[in-house]
Short mmCIF file of C-alpha atoms in Angstrom, two decimals:
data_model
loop_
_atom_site.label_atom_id
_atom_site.label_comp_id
_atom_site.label_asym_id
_atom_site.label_seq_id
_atom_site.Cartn_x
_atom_site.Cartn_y
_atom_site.Cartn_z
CA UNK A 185 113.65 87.58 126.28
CA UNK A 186 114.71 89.98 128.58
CA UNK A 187 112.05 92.89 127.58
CA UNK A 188 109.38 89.91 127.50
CA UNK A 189 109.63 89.32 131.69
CA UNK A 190 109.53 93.49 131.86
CA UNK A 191 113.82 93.72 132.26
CA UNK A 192 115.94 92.86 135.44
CA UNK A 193 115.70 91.70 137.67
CA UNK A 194 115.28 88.94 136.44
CA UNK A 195 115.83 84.92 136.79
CA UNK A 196 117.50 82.98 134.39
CA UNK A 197 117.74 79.53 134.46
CA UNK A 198 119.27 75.83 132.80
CA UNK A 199 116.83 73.90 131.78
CA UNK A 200 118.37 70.76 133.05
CA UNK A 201 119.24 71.97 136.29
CA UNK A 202 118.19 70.62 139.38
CA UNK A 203 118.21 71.79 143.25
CA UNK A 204 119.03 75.03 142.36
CA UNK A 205 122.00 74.46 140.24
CA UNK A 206 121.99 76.71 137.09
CA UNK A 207 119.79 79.27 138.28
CA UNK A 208 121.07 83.07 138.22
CA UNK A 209 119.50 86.02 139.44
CA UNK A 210 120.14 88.74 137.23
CA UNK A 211 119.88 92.59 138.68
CA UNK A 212 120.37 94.31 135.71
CA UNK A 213 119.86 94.22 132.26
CA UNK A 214 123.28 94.23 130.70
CA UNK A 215 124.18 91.26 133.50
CA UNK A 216 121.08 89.53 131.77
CA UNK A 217 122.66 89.63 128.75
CA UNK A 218 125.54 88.69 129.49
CA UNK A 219 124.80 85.55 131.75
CA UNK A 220 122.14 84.62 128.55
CA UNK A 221 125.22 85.52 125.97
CA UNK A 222 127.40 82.48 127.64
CA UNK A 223 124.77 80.16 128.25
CA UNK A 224 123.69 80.23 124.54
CA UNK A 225 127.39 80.04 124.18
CA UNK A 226 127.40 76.94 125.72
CA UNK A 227 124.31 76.04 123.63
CA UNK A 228 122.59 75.01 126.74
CA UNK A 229 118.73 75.35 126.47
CA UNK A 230 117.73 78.25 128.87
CA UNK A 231 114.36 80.09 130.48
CA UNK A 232 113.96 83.20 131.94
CA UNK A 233 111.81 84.51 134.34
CA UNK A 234 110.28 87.53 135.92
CA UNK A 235 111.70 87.99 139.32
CA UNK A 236 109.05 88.48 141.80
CA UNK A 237 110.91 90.38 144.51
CA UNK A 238 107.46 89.87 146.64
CA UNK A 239 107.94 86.42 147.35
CA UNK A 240 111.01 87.04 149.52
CA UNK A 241 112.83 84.25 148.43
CA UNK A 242 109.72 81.85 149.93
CA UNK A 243 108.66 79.16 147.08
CA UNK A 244 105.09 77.52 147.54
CA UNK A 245 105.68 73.42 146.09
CA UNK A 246 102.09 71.53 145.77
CA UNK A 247 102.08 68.52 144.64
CA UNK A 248 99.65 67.16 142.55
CA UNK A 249 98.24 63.55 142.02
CA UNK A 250 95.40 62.86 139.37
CA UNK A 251 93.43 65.93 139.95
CA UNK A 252 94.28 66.88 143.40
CA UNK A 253 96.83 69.01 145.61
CA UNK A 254 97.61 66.05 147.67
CA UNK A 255 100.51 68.10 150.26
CA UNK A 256 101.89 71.59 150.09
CA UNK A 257 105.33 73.16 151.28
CA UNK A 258 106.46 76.69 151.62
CA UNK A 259 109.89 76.55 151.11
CA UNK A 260 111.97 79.64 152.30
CA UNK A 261 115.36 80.50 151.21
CA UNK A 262 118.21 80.84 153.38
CA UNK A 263 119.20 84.44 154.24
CA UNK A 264 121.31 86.15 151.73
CA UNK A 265 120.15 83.79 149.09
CA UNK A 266 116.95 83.72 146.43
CA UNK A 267 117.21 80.03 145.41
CA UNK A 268 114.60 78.46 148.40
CA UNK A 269 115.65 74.60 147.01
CA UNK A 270 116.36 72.94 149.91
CA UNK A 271 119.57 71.55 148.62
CA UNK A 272 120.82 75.19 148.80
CA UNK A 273 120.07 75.48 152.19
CA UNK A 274 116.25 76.12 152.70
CA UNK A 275 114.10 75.15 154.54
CA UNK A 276 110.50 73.53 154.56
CA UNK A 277 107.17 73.84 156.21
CA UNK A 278 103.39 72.58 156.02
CA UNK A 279 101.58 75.84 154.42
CA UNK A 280 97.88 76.41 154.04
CA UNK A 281 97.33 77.25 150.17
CA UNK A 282 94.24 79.19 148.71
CA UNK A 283 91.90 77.99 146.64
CA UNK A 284 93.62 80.15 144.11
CA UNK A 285 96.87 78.20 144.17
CA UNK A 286 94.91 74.97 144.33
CA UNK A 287 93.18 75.80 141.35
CA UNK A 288 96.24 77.03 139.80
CA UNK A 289 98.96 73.90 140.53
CA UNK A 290 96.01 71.29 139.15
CA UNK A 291 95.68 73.20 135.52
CA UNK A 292 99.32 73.48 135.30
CA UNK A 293 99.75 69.81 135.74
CA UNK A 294 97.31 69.54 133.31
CA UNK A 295 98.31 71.60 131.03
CA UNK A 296 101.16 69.72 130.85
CA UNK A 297 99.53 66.60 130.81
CA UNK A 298 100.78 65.23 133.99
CA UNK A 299 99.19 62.83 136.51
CA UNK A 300 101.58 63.79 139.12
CA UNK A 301 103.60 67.07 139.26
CA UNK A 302 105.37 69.12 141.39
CA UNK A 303 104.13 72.80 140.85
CA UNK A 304 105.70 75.19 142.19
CA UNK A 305 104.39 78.68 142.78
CA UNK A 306 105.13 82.07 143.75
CA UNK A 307 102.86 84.19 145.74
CA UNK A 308 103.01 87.80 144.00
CA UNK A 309 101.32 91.06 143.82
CA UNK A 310 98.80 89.69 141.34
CA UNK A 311 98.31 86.22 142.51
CA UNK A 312 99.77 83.29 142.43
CA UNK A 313 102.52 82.57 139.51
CA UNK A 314 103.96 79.15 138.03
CA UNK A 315 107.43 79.06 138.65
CA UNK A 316 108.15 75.67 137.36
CA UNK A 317 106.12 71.99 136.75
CA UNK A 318 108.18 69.36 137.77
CA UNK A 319 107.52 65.97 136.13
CA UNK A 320 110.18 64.09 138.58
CA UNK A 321 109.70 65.74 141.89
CA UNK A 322 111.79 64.82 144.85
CA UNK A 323 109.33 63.12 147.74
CA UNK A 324 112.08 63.61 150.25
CA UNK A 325 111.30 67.22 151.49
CA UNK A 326 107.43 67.36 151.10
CA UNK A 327 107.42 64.31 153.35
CA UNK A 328 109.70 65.17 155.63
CA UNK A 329 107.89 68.68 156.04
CA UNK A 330 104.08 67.02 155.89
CA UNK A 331 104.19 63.97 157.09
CA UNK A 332 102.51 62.75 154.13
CA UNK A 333 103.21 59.54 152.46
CA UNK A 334 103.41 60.76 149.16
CA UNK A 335 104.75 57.70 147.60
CA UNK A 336 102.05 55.63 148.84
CA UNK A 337 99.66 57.82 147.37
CA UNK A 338 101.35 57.44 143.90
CA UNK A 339 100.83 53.84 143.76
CA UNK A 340 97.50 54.08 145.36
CA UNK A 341 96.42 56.48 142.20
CA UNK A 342 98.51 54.38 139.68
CA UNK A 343 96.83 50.99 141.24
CA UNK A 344 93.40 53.02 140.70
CA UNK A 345 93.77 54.12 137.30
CA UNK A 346 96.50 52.60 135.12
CA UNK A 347 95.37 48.58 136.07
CA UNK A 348 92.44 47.30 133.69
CA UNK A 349 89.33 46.45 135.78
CA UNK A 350 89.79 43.00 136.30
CA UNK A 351 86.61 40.81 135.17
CA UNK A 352 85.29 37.70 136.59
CA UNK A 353 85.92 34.34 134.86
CA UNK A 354 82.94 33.38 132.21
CA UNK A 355 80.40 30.42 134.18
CA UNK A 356 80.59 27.28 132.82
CA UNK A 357 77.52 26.65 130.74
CA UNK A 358 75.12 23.71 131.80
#
């Protein structure tokens, strides 16, 4: 695992974590190991990542509904820290994202076969990178930071597309 994401740094995370919890930046390769050696220890299920030093500890959440980017966050970690979850202490703004990244959060929703997704992306030397697909995103922080009324729009898409056309009564004959 560790030669597959190119050795530390590296990111290695619990695949039932949440807000942060469970993830562990490794520097080197024999911490890797060692972090990975307990985990599996622990027979938790685990991932690991390439660290992308680039991104500065700045995380780019879209989030997708049907087949659209309906609000995007950069979400920037707090200083001394890599995690940029705001339940860790980040913060969250409204961000402009390229068609690139557009392009890039809708297939990964896809490709998981998701309606709605949060996608989460890293801006690196050679583009943009999945960091994680979320198929339970929190609303709180990408409406607080947008504005949006992503909630609404959830219903609005599952009113469009998951209720069978309704179809007038038959006439009466004669």
């Amino acid at each position: 695992m560790i030669t597959m994401v190119k050795g530390a740094p590296l990111v290695i995370k619990l695949l039932e974590g949440t807000q942060g919890i469970g993830v562990v930046l490794a520097e080197t390769n024999q911490a890797a190991e060692s972090v990975i050696q307990a985990f599996m220890g622990m027979k938790a299920n685990i991932m690991v990542q390439e660290y992308i030093k680039e991104a500065r500890g700045a995380d780019i959440r879209c989030f997708v509904i049907g087949d659209k980017v309906v609000a995007s966050m950069k979400r920037q970690a707090a200083d001394g820290e890599f995690r940029s979850n705001l339940h860790r202490g980040g913060t969250a703004s409204v961000i402009r994202i390229t068609p690139e990244e557009r392009s890039t959060a809708i297939r990964a929703a896809k490709a998981m076969g998701l309606r709605v997704a949060g996608v989460d992306l890293l801006r690196s030397n050679h583009g943009p990178v999945i960091m994680e697909v979320n198929s339970s995103p929190g609303l709180q922080g990408i409406e607080n930071a947008t504005g949006k009324d992503i909630a609404g729009m959830i219903i609005e898409h599952i009113e469009r597309n998951a209720m069978p056309a309704r179809k007038a009564p038959p006439k009466p004959k004669g």
